[in-house]
Coordinates of C-alpha atoms and ligand atoms in Angstrom, one line a residue:
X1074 CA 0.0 0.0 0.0
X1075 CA 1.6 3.4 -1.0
X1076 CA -0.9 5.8 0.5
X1077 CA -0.5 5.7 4.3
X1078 CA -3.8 7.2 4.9
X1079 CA -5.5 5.0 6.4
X1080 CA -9.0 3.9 4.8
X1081 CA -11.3 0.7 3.9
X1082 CA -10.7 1.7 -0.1
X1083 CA -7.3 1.7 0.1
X1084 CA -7.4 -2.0 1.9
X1085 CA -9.7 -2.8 -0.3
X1086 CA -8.4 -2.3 -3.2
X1087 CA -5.0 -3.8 -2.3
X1088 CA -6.5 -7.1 -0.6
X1089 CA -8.7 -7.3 -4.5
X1090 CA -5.3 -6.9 -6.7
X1091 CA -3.2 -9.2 -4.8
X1092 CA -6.0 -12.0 -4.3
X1093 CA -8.6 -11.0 -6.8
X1094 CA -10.9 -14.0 -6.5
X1095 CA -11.3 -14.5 -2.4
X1096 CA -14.7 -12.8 -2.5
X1097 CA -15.8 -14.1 0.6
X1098 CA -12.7 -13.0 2.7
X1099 CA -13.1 -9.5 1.2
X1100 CA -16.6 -9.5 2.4
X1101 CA -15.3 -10.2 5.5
X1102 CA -12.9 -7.8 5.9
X1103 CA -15.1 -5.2 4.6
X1104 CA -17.5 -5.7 6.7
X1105 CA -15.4 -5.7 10.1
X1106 CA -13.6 -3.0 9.0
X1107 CA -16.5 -0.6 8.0
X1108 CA -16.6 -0.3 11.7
X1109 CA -13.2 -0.6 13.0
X1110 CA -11.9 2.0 10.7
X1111 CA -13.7 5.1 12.1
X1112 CA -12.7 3.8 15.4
X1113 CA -9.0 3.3 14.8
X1114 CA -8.8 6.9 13.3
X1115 CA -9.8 8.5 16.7
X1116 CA -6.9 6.8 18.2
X1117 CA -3.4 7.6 17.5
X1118 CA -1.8 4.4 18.3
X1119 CA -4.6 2.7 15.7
X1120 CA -4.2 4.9 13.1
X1121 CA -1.8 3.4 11.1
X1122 CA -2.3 1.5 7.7
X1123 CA 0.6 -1.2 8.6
X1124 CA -1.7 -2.0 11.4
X1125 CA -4.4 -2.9 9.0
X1126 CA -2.1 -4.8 6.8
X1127 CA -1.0 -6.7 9.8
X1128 CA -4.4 -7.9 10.4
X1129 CA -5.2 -8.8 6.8
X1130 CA -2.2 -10.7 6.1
X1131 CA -2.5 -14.8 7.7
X1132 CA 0.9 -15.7 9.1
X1133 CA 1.3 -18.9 7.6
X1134 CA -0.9 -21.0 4.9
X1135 CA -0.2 -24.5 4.6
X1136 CA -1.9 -26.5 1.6
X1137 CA -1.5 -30.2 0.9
X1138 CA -2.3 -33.3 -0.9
X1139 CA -4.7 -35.6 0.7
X1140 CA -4.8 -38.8 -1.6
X1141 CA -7.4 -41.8 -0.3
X1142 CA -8.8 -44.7 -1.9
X1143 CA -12.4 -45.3 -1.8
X1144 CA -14.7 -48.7 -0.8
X1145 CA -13.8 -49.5 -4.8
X1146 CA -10.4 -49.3 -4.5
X1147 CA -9.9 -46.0 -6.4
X1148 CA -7.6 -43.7 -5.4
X1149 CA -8.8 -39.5 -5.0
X1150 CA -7.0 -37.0 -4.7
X1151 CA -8.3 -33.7 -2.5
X1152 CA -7.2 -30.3 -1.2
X1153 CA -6.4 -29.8 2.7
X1154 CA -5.6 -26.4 4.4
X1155 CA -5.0 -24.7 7.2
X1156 CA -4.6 -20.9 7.7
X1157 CA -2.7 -19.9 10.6
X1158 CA -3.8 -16.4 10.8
X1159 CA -3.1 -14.5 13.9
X1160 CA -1.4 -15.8 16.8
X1161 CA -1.1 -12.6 19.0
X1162 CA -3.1 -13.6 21.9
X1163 CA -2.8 -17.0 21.9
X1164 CA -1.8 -20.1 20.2
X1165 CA -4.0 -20.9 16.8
X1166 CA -7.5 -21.9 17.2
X1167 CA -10.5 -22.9 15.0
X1168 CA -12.4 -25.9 13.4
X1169 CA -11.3 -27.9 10.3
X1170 CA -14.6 -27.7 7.0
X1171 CA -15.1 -30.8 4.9
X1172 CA -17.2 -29.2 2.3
X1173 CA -17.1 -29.3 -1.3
X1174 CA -17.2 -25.7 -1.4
X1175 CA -14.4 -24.9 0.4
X1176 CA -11.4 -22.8 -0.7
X1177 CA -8.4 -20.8 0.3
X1178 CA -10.9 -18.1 0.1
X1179 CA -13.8 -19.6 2.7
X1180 CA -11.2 -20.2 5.0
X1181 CA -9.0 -17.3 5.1
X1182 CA -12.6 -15.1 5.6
X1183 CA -13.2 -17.7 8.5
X1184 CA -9.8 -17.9 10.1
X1185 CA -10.0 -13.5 10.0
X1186 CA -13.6 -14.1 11.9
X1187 CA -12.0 -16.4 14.5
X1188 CA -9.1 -14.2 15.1
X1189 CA -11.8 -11.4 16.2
X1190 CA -14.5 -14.1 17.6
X1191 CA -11.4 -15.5 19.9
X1192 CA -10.6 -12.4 21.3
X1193 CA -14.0 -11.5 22.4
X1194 CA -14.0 -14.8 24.4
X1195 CA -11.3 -13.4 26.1
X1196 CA -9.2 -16.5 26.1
X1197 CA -6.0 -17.0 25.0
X1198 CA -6.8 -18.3 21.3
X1199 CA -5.3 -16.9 17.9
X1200 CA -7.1 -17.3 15.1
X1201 CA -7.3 -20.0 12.6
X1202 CA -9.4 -22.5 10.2
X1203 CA -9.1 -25.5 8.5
X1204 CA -10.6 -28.0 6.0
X1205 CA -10.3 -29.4 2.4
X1206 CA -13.0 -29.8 -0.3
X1207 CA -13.8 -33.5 0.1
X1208 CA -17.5 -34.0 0.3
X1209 CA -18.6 -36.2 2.8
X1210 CA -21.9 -37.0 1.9
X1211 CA -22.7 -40.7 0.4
X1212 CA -19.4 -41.5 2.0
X1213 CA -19.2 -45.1 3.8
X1214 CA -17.9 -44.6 7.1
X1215 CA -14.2 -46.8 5.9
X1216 CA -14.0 -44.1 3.7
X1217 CA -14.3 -41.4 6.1
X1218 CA -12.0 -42.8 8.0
X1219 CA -9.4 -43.2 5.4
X1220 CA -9.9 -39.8 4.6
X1221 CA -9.5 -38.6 8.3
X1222 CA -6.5 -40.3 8.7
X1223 CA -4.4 -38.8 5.3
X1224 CA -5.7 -35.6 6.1
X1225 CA -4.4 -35.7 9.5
X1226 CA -0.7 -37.3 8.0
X1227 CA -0.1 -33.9 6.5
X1228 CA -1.5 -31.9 9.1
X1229 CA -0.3 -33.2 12.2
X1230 CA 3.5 -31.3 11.5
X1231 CA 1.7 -28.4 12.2
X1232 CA -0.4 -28.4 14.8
X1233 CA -0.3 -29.1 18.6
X1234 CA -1.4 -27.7 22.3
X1235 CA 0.9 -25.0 22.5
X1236 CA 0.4 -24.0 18.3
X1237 CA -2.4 -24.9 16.8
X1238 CA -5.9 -26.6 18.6
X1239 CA -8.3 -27.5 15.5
X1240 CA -11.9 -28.4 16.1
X1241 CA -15.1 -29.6 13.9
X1242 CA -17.4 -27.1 11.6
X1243 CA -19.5 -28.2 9.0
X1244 CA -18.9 -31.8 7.7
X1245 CA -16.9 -32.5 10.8
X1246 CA -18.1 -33.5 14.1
X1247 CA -17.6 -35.8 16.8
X1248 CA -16.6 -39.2 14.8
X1249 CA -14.4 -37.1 12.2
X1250 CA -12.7 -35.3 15.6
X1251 CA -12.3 -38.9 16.4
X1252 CA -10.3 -39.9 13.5
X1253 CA -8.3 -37.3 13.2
X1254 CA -7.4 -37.5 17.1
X1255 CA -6.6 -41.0 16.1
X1256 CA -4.4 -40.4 13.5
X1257 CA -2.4 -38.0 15.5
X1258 CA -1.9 -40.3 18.5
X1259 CA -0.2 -42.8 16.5
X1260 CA 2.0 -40.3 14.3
X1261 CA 3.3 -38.4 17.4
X1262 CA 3.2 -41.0 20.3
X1263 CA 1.3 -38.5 22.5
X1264 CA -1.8 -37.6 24.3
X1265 CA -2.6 -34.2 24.6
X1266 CA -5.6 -31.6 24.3
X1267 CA -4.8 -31.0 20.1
X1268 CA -7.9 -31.3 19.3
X1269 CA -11.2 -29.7 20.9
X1270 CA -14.9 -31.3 20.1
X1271 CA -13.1 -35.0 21.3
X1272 CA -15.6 -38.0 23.1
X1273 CA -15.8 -37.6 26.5
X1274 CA -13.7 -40.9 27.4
X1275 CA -10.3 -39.3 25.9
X1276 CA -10.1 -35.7 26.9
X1277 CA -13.6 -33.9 25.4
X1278 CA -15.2 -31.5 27.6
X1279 CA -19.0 -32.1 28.5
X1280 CA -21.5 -29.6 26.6
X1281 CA -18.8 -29.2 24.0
X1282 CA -21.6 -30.5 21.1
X1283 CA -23.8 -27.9 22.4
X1284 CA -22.1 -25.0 23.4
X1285 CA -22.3 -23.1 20.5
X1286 CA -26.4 -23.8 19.7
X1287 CA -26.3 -23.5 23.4
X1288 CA -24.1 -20.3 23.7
X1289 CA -26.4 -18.9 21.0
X1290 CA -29.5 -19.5 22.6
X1291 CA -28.3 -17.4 25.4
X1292 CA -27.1 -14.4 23.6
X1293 CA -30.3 -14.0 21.9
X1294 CA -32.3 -14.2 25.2
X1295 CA -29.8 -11.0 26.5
X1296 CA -30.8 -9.3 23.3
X1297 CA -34.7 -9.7 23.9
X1298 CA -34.0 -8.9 27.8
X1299 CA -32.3 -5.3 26.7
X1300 CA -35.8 -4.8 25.3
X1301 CA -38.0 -6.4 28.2
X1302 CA -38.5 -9.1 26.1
X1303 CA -37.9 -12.8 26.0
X1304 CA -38.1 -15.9 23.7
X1305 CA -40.6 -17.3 26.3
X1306 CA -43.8 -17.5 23.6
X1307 CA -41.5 -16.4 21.0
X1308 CA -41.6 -18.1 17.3
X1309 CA -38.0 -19.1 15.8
X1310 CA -37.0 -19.8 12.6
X1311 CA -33.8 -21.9 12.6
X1312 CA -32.2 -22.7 9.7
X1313 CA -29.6 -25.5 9.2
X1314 CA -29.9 -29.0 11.0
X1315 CA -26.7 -30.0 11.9
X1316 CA -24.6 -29.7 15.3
X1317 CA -25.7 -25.5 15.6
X1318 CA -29.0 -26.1 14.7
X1319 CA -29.3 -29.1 16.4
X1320 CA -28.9 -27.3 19.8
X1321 CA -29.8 -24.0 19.3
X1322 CA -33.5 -25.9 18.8
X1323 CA -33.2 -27.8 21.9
X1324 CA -32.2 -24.5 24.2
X1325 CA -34.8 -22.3 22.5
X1326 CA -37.7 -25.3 23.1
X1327 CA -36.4 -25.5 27.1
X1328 CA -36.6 -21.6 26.9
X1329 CA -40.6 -21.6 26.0
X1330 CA -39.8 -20.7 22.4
X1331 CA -41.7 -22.1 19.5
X1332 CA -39.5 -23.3 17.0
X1333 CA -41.4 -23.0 13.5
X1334 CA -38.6 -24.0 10.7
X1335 CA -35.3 -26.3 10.5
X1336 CA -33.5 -26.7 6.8
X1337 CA -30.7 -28.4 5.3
X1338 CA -29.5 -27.8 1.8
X1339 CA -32.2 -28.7 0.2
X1340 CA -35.0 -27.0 1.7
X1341 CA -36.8 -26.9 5.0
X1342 CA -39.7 -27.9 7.2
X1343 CA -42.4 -26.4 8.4
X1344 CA -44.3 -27.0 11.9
X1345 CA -47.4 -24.7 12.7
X1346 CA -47.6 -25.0 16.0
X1347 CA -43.6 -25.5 16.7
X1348 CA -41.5 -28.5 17.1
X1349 CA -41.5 -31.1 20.0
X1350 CA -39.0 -32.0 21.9
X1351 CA -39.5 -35.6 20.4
X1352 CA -40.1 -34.3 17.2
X1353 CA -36.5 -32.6 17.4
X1354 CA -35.4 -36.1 18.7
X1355 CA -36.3 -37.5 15.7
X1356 CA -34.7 -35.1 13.4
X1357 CA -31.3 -35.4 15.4
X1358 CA -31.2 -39.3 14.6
X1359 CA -32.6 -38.6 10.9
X1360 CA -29.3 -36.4 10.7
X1361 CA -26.8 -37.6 13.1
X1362 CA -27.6 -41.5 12.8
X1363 CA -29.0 -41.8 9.4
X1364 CA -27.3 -39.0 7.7
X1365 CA -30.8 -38.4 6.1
X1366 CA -32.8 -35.5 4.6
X1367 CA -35.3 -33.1 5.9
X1368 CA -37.7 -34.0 3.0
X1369 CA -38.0 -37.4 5.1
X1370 CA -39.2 -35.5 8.1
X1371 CA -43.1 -35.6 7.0
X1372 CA -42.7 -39.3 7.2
X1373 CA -41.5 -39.1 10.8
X1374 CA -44.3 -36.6 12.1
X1375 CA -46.8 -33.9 11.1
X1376 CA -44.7 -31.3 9.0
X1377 CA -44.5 -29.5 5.6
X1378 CA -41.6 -29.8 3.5
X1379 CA -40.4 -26.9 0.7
X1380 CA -37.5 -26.6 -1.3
X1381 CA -35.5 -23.2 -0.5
X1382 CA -35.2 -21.5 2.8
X1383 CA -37.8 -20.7 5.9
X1384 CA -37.1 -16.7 5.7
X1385 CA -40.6 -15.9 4.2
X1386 CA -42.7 -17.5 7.3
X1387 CA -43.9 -15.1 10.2
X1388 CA -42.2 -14.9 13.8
X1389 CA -39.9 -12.9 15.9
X1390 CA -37.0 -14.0 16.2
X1391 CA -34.4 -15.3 13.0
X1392 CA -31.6 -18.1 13.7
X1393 CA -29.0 -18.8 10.6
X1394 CA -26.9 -21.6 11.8
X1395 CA -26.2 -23.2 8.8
X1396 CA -23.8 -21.4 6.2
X1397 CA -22.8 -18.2 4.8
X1398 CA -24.5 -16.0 2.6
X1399 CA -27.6 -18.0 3.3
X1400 CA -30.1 -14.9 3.9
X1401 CA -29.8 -12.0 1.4
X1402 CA -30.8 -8.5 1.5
X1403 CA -34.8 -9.3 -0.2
X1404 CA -35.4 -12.1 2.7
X1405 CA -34.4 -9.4 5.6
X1406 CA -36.9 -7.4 4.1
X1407 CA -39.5 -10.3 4.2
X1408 CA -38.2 -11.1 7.8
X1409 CA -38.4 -8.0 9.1
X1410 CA -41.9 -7.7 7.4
X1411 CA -43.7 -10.4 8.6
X1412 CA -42.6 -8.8 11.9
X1413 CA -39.0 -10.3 13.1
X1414 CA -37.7 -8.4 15.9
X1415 CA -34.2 -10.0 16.6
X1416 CA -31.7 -11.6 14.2
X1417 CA -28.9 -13.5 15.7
X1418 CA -26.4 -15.5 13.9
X1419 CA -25.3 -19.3 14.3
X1420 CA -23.3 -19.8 11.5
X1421 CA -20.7 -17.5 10.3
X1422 CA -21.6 -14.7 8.1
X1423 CA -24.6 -16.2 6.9
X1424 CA -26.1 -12.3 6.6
X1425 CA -25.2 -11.0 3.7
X1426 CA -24.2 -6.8 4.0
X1427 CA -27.2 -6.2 2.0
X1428 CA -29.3 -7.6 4.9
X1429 CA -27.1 -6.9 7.6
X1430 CA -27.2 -2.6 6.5
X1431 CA -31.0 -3.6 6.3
X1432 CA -31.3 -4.6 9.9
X1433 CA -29.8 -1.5 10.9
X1434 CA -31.8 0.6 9.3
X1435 CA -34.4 -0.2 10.5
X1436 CA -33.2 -0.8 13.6
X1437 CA -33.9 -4.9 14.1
X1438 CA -32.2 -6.9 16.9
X1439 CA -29.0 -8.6 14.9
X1440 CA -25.8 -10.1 16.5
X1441 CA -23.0 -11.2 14.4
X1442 CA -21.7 -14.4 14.8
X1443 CA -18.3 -13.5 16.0
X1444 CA -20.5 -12.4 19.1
X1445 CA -23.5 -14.7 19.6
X1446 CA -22.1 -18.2 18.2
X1447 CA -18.8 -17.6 20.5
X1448 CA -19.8 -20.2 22.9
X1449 CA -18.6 -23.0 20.6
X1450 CA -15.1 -21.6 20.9
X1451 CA -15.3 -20.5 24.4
X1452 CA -16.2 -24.2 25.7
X1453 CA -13.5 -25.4 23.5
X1454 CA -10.9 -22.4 25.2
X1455 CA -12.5 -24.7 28.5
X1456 CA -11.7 -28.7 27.3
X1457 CA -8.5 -27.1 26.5
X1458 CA -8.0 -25.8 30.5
X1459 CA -9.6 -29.4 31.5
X1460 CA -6.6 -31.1 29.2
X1461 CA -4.0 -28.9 30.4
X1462 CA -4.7 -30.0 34.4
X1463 CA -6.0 -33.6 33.2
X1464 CA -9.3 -33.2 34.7
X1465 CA -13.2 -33.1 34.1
X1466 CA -15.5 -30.5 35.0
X1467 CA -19.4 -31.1 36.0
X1468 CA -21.5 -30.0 33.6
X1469 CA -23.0 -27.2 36.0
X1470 CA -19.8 -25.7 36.2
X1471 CA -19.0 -25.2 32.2
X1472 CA -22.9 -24.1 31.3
X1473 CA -22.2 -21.9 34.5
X1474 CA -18.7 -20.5 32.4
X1475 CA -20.4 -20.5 29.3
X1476 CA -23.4 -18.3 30.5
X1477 CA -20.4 -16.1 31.8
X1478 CA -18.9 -15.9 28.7
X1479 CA -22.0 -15.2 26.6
X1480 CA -22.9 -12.8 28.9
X1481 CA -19.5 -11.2 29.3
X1482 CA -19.7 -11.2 25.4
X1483 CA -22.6 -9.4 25.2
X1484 CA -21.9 -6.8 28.0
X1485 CA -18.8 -5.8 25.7
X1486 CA -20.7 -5.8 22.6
X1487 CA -23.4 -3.6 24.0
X1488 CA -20.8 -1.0 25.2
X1489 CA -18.9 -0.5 22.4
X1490 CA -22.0 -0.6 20.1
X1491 CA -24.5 2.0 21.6
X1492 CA -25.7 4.2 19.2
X1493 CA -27.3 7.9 20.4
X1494 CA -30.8 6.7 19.5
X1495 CA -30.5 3.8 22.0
X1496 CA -30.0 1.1 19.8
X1497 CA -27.5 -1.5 20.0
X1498 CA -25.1 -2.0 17.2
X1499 CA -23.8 -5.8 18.1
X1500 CA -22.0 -5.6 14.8
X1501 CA -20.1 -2.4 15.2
X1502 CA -19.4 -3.5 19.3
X1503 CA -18.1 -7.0 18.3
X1504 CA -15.9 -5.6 15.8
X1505 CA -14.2 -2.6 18.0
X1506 CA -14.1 -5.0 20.7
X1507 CA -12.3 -8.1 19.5
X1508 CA -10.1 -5.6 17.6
X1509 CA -8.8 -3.5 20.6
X1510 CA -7.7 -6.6 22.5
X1511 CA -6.0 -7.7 19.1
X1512 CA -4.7 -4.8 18.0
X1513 CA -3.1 -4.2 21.4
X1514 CA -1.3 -7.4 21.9
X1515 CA 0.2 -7.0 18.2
X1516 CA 1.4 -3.9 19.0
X1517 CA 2.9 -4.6 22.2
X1518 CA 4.7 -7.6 20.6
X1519 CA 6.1 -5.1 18.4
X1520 CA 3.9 -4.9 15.4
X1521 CA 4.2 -8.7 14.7
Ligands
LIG2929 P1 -23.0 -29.2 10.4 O1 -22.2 -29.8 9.3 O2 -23.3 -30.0 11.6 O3 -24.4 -28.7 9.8 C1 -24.5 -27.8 8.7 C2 -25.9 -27.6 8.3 O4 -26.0 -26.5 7.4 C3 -26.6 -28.8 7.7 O5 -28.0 -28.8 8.0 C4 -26.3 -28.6 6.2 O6 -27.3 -29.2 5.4 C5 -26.5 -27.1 6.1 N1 -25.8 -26.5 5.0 C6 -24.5 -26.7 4.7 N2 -24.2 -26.1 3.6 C7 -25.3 -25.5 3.1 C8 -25.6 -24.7 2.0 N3 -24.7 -24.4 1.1 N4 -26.9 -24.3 1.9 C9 -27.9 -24.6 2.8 N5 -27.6 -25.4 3.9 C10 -26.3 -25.8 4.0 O7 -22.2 -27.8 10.7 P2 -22.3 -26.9 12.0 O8 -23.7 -26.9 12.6 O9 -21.2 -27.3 12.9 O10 -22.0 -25.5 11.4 C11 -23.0 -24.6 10.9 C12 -22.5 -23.2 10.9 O11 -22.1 -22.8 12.2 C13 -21.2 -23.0 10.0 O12 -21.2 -21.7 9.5 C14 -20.1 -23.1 11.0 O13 -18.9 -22.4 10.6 C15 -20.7 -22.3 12.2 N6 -20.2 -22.6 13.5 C16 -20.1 -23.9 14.0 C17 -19.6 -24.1 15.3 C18 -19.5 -25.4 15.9 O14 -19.2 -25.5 17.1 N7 -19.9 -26.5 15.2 C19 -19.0 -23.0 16.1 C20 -19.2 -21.7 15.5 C21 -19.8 -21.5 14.2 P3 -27.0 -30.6 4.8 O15 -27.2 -31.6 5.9 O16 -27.9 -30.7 3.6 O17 -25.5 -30.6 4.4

């Protein structure tokens, strides 16, 4: 950058003409930025391009070959990664994505999120993501587990309790976590807390699975409470089905909430009068034991199906928790339409800015996920403490931490993102927040 004026163009334009195709992590810069920028420029020791670069620049990338042979005996050949982008606060943390849309470009835009999401925890985590483009769906579970274990014969040189702690996301959960922590037991001859999201008999931490639906649940109720209001009664639209989802259902239901809508990606069901505890039973062994499809859920209980997403149905309160970009600008108008009165996301960046701006205009309820799906990260941050003194905490104690957390979360995001009319800007206070604590240690370490 040649200009030393510091301004979101002027990143902009440099992050486009370096990598001109990472779209998504441009949309997330830009959108943490918009708000950090103005902040910075009030501050002398923030106002500084290099800064900016700094944070925009992932310390290390490492890409590899991950050959396996399926149940026909044909070898394949897929992608792995792992951006290591910021460790300033803490050694590198994040899950690992097996999704056939994965790319440098989907990782480095998550791996930036975690670096700011981590900080806000307030544990000692840098930032960092993982995965490879291998598409684990129709996959026997022999193939999995071949896959698992080549992915992890590259990646285990890189990773460890002091560097790097990966974790699950989409495609991986608690049998890939398995696998992989497999895999690096026999290539390294050690037992230790490398990975987060493990079984509880070797090393996980109870309420890992559902901290972040969990976490989420809990955020969104603080929201509500700022306004006197509460999800007791509510209706919820969640979309996704998978480990978020999952949970985020479950909390809401024990909350007094009505959930109306759960998708996958091929469309979504419907339940007038909300979903049942059993009925959510059901769906969890549909996905978790069956690896099944929503579409199947009218044959399990009384429920519409439709192809596309649940935006256009009528409620208060909006969950996306199951990818990004998965609710656009013209369904936040719906939404907010047919009455929504608090937006907060499970997934990461499944608003797009169009809907996001939207929100704020007209002044709708909406947390980011850096702030209000934290709690997945934050209970990891825990399992870690548990693996570092080889011991177990109750669950009471870590829902106990995690409520902490959430709440500690949302106390900082409500601070830094008061606007004069009253309204709370969880965006703008997740993004000043997580960067001050970044931008602090980076600087103290001498501008590395
Ligand atoms: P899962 O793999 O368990 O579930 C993902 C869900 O999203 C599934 O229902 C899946 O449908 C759906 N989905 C995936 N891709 C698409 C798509 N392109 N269009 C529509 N639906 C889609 O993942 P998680 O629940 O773990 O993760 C969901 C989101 O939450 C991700 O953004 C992840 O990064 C984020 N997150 C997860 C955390 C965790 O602890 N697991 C922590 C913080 C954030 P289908 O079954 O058809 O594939």
């Amino acid at each position: 950058m040649k200009n030393d004026e510091l301004s979101l163009d002027i990143i902009l334009d440099s992050l486009k003409k370096r990598d001109p195709h990472q779209e998504e992590f441009h949309q997330a810069v830009s959108e943490v930025f918009q708000w950090i920028i103005p902040f910075a420029k009030t501050q002398k020791k923030y106002n500084k391009l290099t800064l900016f670069e700094q944070l925009t620049e992932p310390e290390r990338i490492i890409q590899f070959k991950v050959p396996w042979t399926d149940d026909n005996g044909e070898t394949k050949i897929n992608r792995g990664w792992r951006v290591q982008f910021n460790g300033a606060i803490g050694p590198y943390k994040g899950g690992i994505r097996f999704h056939p849309g994965v790319t440098i470009s989907v990782l480095k835009f998550l791996a930036f999120e975690q670096c700011f999401k981590n900080s806000l925890t307030g544990l000692q985590m840098g930032g960092a993501k993982g995965g490879s483009d291998f598409d684990p769906k129709g996959k026997s579970d022999a193939e999995i587990l071949q896959f698992c274990q080549s992915f992890m014969t590259e990646l285990h040189h890189y990773i460890g309790p002091e560097i790097d702690i990966p974790a699950g996301d989409i495609g991986v959960g608690s049998r890939e976590v398995a696998y992989l922590f497999g895999q690096y037991r026999r290539l390294t001859h050690r037992f230790n807390g490398t990975l987060t999201g493990k079984g509880i008999s070797f090393g996980g931490s109870k309420l890992r699975p559902e901290a972040t639906g969990f976490g989420l649940i809990y955020f969104t109720e603080m929201m509500l409470q700022e306004k006197d209001d509460s999800l007791d009664g509510a209706k919820v639209l969640i979309s996704g089905s998978g480990n978020v989802a999952q949970y985020a259902c479950m909390k809401a239901l024990e909350l007094g909430a009505e959930v109306l809508s759960m998708s996958d990606s091929g469309g979504y069901i419907y339940v007038e009068n909300g979903l049942t505890k059993e009925q959510l039973e059901q769906i969890m062994e549909l996905k978790n034991e069956r690896s099944g499809r929503l579409k199947e859920a009218p044959e399990l209980f009384d429920c519409e199906y439709h192809e596309g997403k649940p935006w256009g149905i009528e409620a208060d309160v909006a969950l996306p928790c199951a990818t990004q970009n998965e609710l656009n600008g013209e369904e936040a108008g719906k939404l907010v339409n047919n009455g929504i009165r608090c937006v907060a996301e499970g997934a990461n960046m499944p608003c797009t800015p169009e809907a996001i701006k939207y929100f704020h205009e007209t002044e709708t309820l909406y947390a980011p996920g850096k702030a209000s799906n934290a709690g997945g990260v934050a209970v990891s941050g825990l399992e870690m403490a548990q693996n570092h003194q080889f011991t177990s905490w109750t669950e009471e104690k870590i829902d106990e931490k995690l409520r902490e957390m959430m709440q500690q979360i949302h106390r900082t995001c409500a601070k830094n993102g008061k606007t004069d009319s009253g309204y709370i800007n969880y965006e703008k206070g997740a993004a000043i927040a997580g960067f001050r604590r970044l931008a602090d240690a980076i600087l103290m370490q001498g501008g590395f």
